[in-house]
Coordinates of C-alpha atoms and ligand atoms in Angstrom, one line a residue:
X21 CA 9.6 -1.5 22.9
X22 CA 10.4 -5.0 21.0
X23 CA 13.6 -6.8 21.9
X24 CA 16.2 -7.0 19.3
X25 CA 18.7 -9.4 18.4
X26 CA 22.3 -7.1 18.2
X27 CA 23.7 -9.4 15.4
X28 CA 20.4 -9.5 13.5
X29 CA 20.8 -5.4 13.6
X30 CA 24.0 -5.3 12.5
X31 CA 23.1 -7.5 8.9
X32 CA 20.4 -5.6 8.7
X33 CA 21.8 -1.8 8.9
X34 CA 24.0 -2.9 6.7
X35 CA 21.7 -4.2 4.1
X36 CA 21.3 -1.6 1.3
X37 CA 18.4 -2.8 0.0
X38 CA 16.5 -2.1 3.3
X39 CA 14.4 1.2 2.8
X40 CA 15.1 3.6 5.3
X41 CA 12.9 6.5 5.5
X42 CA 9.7 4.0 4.5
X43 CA 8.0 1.4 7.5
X44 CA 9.0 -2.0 8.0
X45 CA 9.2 -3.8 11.6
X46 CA 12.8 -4.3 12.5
X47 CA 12.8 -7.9 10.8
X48 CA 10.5 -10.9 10.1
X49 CA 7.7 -10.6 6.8
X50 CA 5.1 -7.8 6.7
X51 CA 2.2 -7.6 4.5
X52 CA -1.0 -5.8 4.2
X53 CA -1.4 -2.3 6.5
X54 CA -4.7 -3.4 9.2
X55 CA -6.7 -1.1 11.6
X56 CA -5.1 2.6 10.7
X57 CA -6.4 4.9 12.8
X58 CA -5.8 7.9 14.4
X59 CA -6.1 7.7 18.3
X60 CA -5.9 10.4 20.5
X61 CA -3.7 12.3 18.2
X62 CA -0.8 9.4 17.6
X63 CA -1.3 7.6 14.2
X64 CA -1.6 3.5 14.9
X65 CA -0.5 1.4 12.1
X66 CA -1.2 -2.7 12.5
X67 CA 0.0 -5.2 9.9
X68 CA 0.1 -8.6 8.4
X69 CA 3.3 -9.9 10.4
X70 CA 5.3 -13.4 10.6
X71 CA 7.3 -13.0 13.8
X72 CA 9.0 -16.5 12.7
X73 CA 10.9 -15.0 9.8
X74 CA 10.4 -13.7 6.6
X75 CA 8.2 -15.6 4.9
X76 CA 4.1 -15.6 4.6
X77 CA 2.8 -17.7 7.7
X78 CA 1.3 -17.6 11.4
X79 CA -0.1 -14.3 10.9
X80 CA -0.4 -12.0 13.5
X81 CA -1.3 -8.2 13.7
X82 CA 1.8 -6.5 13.7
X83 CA 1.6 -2.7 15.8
X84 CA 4.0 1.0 15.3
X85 CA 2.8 4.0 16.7
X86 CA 4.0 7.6 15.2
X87 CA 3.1 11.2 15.5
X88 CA 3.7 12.5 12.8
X89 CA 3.2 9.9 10.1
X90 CA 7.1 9.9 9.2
X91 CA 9.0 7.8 12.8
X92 CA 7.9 5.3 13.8
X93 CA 8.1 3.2 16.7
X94 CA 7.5 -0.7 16.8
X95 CA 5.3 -2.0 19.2
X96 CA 4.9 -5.5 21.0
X97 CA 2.7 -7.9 18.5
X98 CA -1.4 -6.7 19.1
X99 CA -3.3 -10.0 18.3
X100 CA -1.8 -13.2 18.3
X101 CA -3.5 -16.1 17.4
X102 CA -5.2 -18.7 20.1
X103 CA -4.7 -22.4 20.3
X104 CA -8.4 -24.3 19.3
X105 CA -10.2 -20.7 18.4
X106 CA -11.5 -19.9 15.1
X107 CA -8.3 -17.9 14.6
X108 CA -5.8 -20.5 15.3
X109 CA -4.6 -20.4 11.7
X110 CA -3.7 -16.7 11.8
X111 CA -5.0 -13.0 12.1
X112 CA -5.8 -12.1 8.6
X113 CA -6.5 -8.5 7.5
X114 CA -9.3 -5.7 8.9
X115 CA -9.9 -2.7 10.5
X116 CA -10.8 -0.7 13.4
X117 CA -13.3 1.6 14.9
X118 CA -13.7 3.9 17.6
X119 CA -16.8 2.6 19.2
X120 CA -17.7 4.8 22.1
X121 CA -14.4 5.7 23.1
X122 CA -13.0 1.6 22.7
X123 CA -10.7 0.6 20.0
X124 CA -12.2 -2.1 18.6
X125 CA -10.6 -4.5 15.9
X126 CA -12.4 -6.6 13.0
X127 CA -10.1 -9.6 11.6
X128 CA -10.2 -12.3 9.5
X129 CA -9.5 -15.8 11.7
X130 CA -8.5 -18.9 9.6
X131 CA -7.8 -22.0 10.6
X132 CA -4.4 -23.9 9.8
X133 CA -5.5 -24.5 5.9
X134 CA -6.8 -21.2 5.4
X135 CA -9.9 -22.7 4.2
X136 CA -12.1 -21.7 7.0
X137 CA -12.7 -17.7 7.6
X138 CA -14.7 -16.1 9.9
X139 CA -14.9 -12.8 11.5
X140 CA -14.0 -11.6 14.6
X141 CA -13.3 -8.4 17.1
X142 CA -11.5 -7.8 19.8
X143 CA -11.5 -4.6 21.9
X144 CA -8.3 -2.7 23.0
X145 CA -6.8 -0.8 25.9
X146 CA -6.7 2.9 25.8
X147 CA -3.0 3.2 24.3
X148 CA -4.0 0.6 21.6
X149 CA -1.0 -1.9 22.8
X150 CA -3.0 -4.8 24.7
X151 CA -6.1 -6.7 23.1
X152 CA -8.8 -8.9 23.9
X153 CA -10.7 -10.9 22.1
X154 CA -14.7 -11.5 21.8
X155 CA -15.3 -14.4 23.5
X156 CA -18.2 -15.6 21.3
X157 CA -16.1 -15.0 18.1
X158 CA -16.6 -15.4 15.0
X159 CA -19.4 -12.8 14.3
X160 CA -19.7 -13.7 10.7
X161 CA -19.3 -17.7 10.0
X162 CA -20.8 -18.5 7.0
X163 CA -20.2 -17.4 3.8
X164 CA -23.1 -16.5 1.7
X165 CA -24.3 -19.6 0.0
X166 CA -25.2 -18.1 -3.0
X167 CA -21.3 -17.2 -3.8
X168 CA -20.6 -21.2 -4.5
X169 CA -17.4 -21.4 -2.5
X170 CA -16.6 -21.8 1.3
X171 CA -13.0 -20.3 1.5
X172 CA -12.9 -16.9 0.1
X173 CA -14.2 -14.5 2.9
X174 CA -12.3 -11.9 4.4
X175 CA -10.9 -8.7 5.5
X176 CA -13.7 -6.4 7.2
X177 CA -14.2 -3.1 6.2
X178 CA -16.3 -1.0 8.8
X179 CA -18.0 2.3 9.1
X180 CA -20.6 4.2 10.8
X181 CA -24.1 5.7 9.0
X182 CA -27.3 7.5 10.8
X183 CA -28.5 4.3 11.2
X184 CA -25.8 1.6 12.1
X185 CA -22.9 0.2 11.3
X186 CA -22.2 -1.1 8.0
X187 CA -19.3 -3.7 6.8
X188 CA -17.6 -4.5 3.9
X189 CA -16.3 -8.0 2.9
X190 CA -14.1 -9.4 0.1
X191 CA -15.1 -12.4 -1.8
X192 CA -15.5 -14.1 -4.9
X193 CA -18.4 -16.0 -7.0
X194 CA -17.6 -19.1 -8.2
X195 CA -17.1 -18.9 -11.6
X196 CA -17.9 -15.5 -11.9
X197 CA -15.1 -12.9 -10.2
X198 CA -14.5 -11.0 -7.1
X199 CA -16.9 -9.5 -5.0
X200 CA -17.8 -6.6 -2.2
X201 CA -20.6 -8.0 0.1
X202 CA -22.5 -5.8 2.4
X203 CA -23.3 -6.5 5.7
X204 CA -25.2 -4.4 9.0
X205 CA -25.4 -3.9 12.8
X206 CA -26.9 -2.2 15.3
X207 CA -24.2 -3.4 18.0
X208 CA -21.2 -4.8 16.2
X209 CA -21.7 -8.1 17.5
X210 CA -24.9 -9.0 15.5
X211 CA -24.7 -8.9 12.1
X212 CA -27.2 -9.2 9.0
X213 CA -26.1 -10.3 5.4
X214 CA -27.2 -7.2 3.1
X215 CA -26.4 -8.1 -0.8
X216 CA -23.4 -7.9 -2.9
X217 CA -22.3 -4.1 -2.5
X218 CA -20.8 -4.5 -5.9
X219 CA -19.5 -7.3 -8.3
X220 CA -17.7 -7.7 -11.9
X221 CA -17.8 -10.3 -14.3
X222 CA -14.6 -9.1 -16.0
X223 CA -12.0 -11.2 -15.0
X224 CA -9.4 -8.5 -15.9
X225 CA -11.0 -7.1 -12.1
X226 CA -9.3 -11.0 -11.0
X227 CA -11.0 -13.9 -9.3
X228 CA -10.9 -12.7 -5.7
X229 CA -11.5 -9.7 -4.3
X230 CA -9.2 -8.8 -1.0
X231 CA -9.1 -5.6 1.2
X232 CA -12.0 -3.6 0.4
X233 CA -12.8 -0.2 1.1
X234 CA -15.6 2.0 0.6
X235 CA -15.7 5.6 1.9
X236 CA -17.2 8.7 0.9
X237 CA -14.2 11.3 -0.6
X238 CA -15.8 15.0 -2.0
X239 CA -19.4 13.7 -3.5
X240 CA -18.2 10.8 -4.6
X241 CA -18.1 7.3 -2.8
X242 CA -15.3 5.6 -3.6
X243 CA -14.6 1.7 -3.1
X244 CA -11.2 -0.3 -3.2
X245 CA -10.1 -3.7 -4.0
X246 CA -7.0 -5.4 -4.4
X247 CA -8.3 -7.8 -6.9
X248 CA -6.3 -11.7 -6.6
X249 CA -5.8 -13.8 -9.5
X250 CA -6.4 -16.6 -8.0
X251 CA -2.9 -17.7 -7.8
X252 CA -1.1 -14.4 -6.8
X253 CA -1.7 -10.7 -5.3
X254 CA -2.1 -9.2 -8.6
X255 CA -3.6 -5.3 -8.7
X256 CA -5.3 -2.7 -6.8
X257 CA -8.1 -0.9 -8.2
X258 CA -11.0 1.4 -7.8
X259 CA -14.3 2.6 -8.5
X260 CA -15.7 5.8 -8.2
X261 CA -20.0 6.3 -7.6
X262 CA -23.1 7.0 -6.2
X263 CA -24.0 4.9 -2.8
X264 CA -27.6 5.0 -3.0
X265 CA -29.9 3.0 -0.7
X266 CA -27.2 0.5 0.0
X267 CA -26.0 0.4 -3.4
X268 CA -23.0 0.9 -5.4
X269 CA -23.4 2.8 -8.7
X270 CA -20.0 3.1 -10.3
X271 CA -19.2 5.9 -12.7
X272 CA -15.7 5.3 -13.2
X273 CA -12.9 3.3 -12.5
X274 CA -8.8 3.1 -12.4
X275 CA -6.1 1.3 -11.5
X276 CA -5.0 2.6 -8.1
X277 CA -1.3 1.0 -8.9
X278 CA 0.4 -0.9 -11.6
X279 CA 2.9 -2.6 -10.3
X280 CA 4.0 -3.5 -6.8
X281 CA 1.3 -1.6 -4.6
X282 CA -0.8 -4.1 -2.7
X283 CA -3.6 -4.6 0.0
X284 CA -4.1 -0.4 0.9
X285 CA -5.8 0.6 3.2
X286 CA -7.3 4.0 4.0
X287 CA -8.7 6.0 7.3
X288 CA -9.8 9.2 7.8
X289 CA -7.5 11.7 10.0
X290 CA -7.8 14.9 12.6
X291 CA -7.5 17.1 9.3
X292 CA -9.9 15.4 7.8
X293 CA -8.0 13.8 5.0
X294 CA -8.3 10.1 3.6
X295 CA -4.9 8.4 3.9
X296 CA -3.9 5.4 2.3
X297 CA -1.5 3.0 3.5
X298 CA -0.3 0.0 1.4
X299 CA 2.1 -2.9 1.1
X300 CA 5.1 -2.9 -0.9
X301 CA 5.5 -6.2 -1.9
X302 CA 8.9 -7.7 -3.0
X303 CA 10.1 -8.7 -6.4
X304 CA 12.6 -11.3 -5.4
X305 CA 12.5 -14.7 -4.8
X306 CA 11.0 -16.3 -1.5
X307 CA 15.2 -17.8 -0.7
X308 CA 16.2 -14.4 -1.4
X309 CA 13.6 -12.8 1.1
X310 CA 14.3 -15.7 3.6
X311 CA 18.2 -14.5 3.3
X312 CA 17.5 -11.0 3.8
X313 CA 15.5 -11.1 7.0
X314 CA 12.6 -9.1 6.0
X315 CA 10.2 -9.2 3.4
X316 CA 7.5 -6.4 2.5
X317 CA 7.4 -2.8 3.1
X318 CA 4.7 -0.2 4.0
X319 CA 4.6 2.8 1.3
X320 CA 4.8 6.6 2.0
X321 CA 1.2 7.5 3.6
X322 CA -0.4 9.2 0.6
X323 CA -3.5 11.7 0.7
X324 CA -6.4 10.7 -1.4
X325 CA -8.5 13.5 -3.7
X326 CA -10.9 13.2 -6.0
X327 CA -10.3 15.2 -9.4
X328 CA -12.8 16.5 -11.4
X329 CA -12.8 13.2 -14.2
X330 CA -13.1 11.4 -11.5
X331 CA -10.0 10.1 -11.0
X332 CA -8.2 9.1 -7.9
X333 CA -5.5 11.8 -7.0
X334 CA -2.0 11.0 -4.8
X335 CA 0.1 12.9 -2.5
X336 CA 2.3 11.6 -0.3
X337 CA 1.8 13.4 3.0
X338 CA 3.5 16.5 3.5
X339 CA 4.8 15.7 7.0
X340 CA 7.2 14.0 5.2
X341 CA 9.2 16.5 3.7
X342 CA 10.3 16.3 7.2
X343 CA 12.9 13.9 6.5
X344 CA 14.1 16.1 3.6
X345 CA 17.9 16.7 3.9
X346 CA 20.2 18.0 1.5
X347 CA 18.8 19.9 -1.5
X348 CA 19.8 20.1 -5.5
X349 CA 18.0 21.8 -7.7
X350 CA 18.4 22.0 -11.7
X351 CA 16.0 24.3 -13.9
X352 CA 15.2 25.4 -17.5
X353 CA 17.4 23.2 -19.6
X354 CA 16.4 22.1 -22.9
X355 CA 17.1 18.3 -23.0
X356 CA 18.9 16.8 -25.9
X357 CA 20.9 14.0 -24.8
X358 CA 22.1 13.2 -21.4
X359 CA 23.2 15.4 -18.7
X360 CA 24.8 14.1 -15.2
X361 CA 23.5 15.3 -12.0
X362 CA 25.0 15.9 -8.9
X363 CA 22.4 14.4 -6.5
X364 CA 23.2 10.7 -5.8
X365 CA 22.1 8.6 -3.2
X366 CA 19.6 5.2 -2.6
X367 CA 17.3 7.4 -0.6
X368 CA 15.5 10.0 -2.5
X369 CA 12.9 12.4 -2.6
X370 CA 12.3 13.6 -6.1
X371 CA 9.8 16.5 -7.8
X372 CA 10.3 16.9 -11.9
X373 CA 8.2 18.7 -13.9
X374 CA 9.1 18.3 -17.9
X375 CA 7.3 19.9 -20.8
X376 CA 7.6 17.3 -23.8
X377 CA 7.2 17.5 -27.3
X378 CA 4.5 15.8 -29.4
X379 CA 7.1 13.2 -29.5
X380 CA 9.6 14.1 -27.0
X381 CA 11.0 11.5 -24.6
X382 CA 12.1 12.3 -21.4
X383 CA 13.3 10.7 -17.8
X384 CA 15.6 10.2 -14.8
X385 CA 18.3 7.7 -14.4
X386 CA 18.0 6.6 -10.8
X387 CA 20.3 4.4 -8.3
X388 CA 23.2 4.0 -11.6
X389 CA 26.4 2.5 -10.8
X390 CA 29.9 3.9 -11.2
X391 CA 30.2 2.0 -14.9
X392 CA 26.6 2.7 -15.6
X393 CA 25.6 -0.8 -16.0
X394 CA 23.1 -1.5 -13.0
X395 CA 20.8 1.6 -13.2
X396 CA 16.9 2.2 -13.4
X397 CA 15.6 4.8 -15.9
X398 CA 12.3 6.3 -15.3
X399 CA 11.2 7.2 -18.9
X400 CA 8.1 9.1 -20.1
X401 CA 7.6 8.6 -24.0
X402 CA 4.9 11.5 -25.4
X403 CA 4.2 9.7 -28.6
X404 CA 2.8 7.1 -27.0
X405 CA 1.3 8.3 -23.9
X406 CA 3.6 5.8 -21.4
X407 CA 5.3 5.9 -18.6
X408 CA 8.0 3.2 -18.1
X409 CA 10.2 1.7 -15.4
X410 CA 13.4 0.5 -17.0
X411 CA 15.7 -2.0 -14.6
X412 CA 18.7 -2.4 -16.0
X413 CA 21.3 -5.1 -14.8
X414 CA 24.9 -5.4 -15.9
X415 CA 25.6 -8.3 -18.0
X416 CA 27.4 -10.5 -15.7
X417 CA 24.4 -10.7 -13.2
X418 CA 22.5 -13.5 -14.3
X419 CA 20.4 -14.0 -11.4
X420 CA 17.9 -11.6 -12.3
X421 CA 16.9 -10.6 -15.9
X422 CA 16.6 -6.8 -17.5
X423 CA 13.1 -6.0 -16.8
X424 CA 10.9 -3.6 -17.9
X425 CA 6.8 -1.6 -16.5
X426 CA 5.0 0.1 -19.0
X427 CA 1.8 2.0 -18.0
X428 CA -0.1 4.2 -20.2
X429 CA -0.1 8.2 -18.8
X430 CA -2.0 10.8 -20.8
X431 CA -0.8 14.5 -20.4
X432 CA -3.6 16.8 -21.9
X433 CA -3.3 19.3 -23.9
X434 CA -0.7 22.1 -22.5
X435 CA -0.1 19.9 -19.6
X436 CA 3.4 19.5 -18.2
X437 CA 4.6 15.7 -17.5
X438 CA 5.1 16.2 -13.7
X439 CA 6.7 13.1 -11.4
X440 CA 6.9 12.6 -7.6
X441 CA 9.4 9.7 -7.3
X442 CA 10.7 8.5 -3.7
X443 CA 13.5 5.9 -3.9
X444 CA 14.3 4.0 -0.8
X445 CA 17.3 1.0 -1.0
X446 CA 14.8 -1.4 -3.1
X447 CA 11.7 0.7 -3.2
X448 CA 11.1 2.7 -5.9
X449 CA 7.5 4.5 -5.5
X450 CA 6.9 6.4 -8.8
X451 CA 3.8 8.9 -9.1
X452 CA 2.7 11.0 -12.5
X453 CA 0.6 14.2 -12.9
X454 CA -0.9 13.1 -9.2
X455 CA -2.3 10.4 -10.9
X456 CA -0.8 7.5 -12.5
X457 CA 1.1 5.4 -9.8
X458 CA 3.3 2.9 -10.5
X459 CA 5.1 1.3 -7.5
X460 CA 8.5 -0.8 -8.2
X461 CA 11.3 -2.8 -6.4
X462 CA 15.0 -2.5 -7.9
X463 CA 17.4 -4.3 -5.7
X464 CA 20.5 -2.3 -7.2
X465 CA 22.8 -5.2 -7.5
X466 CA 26.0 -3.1 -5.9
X467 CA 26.2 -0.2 -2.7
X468 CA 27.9 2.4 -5.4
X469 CA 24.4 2.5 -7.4
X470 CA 23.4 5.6 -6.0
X471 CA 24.2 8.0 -9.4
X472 CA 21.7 10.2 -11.4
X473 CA 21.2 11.5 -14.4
X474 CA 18.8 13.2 -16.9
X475 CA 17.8 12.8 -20.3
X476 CA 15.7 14.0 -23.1
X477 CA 15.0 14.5 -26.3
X478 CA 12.3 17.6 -27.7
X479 CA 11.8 18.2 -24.0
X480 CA 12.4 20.8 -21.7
X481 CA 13.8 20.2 -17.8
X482 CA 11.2 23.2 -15.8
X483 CA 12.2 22.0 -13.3
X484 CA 14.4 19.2 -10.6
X485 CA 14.4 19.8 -7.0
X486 CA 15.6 16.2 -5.4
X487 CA 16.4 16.1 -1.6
X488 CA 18.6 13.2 0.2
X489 CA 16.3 11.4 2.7
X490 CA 17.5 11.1 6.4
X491 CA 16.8 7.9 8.5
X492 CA 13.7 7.6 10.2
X493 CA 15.4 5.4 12.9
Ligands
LIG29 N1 -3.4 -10.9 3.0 C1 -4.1 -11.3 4.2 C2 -5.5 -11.5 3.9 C3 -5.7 -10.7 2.7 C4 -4.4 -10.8 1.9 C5 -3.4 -12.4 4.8 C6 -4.1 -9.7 1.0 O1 -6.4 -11.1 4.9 O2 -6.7 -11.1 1.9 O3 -2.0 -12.1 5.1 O4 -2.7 -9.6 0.8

């Protein structure tokens, strides 16, 4: 249980922009998902978390517990950091591994600059909730010299081979770009600088590589980064490949999100599936976070796959359909202008499936207020091969300007444009043919923005099925 502050509750409940079928701890700044893992059968989810407010600082390892990957429950902070220890700066992302029946945890600990960081474990109790740390932390010190830079060096990524325990580390080469190094162990204490796992010179891959992952999905190895500009938390992507005596051969590559999708992280479940977790970042200002309360959301759990081109497949986990409530459902009408649904709400779960024209547009009008002014279109354009994210504010709101996403999405052939789209308050997680994913925020500026609406043009509706979301709390 974590204590709550009654007033605190109050603001927030009433806060429409607050997602409420998605994670987020009751208040404070959240960032990157750490240590996922399923533990006797409960799901644990840690997390970048400010318990001073909602801002990026003090990091510790936030901790919820579920069943069923839908509630959640908020548990007391799991690593804190120490006074005069190489984490006294803050708990930076990682991982953890079941290591003979003990939890134990890989971080990042910084000191108060963030220019020092150095990895470190600590082992848990049974249920996950209390921790202790290694007392001859860090394991990892030193940055590989070779790299040209001291202060880049961070979030482990462990997992288990016939021979030892491997880990991956994000980085970056001076002058060069971001970069996965490998590391080994016999014992998880004692560990033994490999090579680079894999690097890229093209700076559209960004400057620093954060968060990496590297796991095996179908034949396939894949590995993660969120790449950083240098500046700012910029975009996740992938590779897919051969792993091959400790080596990285990629064959392909995507981008895992285009817009607000950051730091995911993925674990292996009961069912054997690879879930990914990921941090919903915020598209508002740092007052305007600070005023709300809370800052940064975790997105829907979402199964990974492999398709045949090689290209990462998402499905948000079907336990979540649990939280479906009432139903509409539209089907077989030929689009030609705009048609008014009946569904309305700021929590949605939505499934479309259009069949467009060689140069047919079609799309949803999503979270549109009573005079229409403050809506968000979700528009697919044929001719061009894009999917777009349309805010749009009413004139009188200067504070935040009409903005726009545009992502390229190719439909083959014969293939219908098919859309998975789950609006929460702010959160707008939008996901095409499986396989384009394009995460927003949208901040409706008014509590009557909860409308809907279709439109087309040479397209055809197959189908609409949109439910109302209930509360996970
Ligand atoms: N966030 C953490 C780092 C990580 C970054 C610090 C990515 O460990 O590199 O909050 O968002």
């Amino acid at each position: 249980m974590v204590i709550k502050n009654e007033a605190l509750d109050a603001t927030l409940k009433n806060d429409f922009h607050r997602p409420t079928y998605h994670y987020l701890p009751h208040a404070n700044w959240m960032n990157d998902p750490n240590g996922v893992i399923q533990w006797d059968g409960r799901y644990h989810l840690f997390y970048q978390y400010n318990p001073d407010g909602a801002y990026h600082a003090n990091m510790h390892w936030g901790h919820a517990v579920s069943d069923d990957l839908v509630h959640w429950e908020e548990l007391p902070i799991a690593l804190h950091p120490t006074p005069e220890s190489p984490d006294r700066g803050g708990i930076f992302s990682g991982c953890i591994v079941n290591h003979n029946q003990t939890p134990t945890a890989f971080y990042t600990g910084v000191n108060e600059d963030y220019q020092v960081q150095v990895q470190c474990i600590a082992t848990g109790s049974p249920d996950l909730v209390t921790w202790e740390k290694y007392e001859n932390n860090p394991v990892i010190g030193i940055v590989p010299p070779e790299l040209g830079q001291t202060a880049d060096f961070r979030d482990p990524f462990v997992w288990q081979e016939d021979d030892g325990w491997y880990m991956v580390l994000g980085s970056g080469i001076k002058g060069a770009g971001g970069v996965v190094l490998l590391y080994r162990s016999d014992n998880l204490t004692d560990w033994e600088y490999l090579h680079p796992l894999y690097t890229n010179n093209n700076r559209a891959y960004g400057t620093i590589w954060e968060c990496p992952n590297f796991f095996k999905l179908g034949d396939k190895w894949i590995l993660i980064i969120s790449a950083h500009s240098g500046i700012t938390t910029d975009t996740v992507f992938y590779f897919v490949g051969d792993y091959i005596d400790h080596h990285f051969i990629p064959i392909a590559s995507g981008v895992l999100d285009y817009g607000n999708l950051y730091a995911t992280l993925t674990c292996l479940d009961d069912h054997n599936r690879r879930l990914m977790f990921g941090w919903i970042r915020e598209a508002r200002s740092e007052v305007d976070q600070r005023l709300a309360r809370w800052s940064g959301v975790q997105s829907i759990p979402r199964i990974l796959t492999l398709s045949e081109e090689h290209e990462l497949m998402f499905q948000p986990v079907p336990e979540m359909e649990t939280a479906r409530g009432q139903h509409w459902q539209s089907k077989n009408i030929a689009l030609n202008g705009t048609i008014p649904l009946e569904a309305s709400g700021l929590a949605l779960d939505i499934e479309a499936e259009f069949v467009v024209g060689d140069d047919g547009v079609c799309g949803l009008t999503l979270a549109m207020s009573n005079d229409s002014a403050d809506k968000t279109e979700i528009v697919y354009y044929a001719g061009e091969q894009q999917l777009k994210i349309r805010k749009m504010f009413p004139e009188t709101n200067m504070a935040i300007n009409t903005h726009s996403r545009i992502v390229p999405h190719t439909l083959s052939a014969g293939e219908s444009l098919q859309l998975r789209i789950l609006l929460d308050g702010s959160v707008l997680e939008v996901i095409a043919n499986e396989r384009t994913s394009l995460t927003s925020r949208i901040y409706p500026t008014s509590r009557d923005s909860v409308h809907t609406n279709v439109f087309g043009t040479d397209a055809t509706l197959e189908q609409l099925d949109i439910w109302k979301m209930e509360s996970i709390w």
